[in-house]
Coordinates of C-alpha atoms in Angstrom, one line a residue:
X84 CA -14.1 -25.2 3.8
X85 CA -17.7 -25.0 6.4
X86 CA -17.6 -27.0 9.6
X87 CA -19.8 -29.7 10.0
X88 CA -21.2 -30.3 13.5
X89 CA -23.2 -33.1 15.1
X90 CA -26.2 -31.4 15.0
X91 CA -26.0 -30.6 11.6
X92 CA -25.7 -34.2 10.9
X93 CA -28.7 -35.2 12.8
X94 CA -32.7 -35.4 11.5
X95 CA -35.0 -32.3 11.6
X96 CA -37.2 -34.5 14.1
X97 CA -34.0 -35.0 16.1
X98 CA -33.7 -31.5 16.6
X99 CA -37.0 -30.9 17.7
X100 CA -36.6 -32.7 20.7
X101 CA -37.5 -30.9 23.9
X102 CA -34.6 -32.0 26.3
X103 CA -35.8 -34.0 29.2
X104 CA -35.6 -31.5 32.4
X105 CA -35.6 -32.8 36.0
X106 CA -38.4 -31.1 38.4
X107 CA -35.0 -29.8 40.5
X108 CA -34.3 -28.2 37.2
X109 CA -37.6 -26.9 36.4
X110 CA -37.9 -24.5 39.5
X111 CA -39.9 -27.6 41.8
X112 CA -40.3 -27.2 45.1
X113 CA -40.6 -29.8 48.0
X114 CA -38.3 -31.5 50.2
X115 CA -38.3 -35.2 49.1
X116 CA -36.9 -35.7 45.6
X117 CA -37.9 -38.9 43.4
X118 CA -35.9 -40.7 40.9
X119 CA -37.7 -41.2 37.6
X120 CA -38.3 -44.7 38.8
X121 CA -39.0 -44.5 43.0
X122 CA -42.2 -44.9 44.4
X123 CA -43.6 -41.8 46.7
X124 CA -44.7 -43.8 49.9
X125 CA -43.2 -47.0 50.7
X126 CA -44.3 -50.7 50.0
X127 CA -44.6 -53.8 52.9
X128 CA -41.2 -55.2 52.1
X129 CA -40.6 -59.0 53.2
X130 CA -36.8 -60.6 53.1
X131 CA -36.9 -63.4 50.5
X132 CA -34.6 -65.0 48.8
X133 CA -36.5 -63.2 45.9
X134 CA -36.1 -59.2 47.1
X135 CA -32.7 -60.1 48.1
X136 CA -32.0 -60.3 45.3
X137 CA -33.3 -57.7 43.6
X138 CA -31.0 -56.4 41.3
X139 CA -29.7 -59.2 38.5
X140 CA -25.8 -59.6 38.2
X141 CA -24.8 -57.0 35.1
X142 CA -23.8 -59.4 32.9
X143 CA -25.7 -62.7 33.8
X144 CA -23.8 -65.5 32.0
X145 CA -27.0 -67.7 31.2
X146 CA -28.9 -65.1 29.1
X147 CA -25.8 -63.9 27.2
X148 CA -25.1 -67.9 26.2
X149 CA -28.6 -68.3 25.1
X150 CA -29.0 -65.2 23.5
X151 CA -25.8 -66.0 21.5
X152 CA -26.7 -69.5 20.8
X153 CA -30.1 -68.1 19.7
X154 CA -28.6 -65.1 16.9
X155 CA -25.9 -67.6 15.9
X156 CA -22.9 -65.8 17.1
X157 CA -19.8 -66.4 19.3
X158 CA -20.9 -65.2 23.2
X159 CA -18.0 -62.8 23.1
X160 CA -19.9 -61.3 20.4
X161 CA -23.1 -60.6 23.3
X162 CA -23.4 -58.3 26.0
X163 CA -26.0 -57.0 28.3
X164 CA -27.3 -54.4 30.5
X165 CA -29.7 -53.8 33.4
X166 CA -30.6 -50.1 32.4
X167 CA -30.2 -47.9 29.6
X168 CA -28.0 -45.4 32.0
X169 CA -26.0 -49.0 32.5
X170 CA -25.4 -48.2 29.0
X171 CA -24.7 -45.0 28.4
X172 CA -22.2 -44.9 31.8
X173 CA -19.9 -47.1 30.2

């Protein structure tokens, strides 16, 4: 009887995939490390109503019910998240 693994069970294309690799990992040098997503020098920031804020509630109860009205299915049936790693971290 062979053992199947996960790998064996994904595409040839899939397995081609070069692994993303941080700089950090990579052998970078520098003091100040960025986030995939942060921006090197900073920005004028105001306080609005608006930048405060900035980051939407996780599961924002307005989108779900009209995303669930819209596909026809029960809200418990709908989700969301902000990010992929929102995602993938639960």
């Amino acid at each position: 009887m062979s053992t199947v693994t996960i790998t064996d069970l994904a595409r040839e294309n899939v397995r081609n995939l070069t692994p993303y690799q941080s700089a950090r990992r990579l052998g970078g040098n520098g003091d100040v490390w960025l986030n995939a997503n942060e921006y090197p020098t900073a920005v004028e920031f105001q306080l609005t109503q608006q930048t405060l804020n900035r980051y939407p509630e996780c599961q924002p109860k307005a989108v779900i019910e009209n995303y669930a009205q819209y596909a026809g299915v029960n809200r418990s049936r709908c989700w969301s998240a902000v990010a992929r790693t929102k995602v993938l971290n639960c």
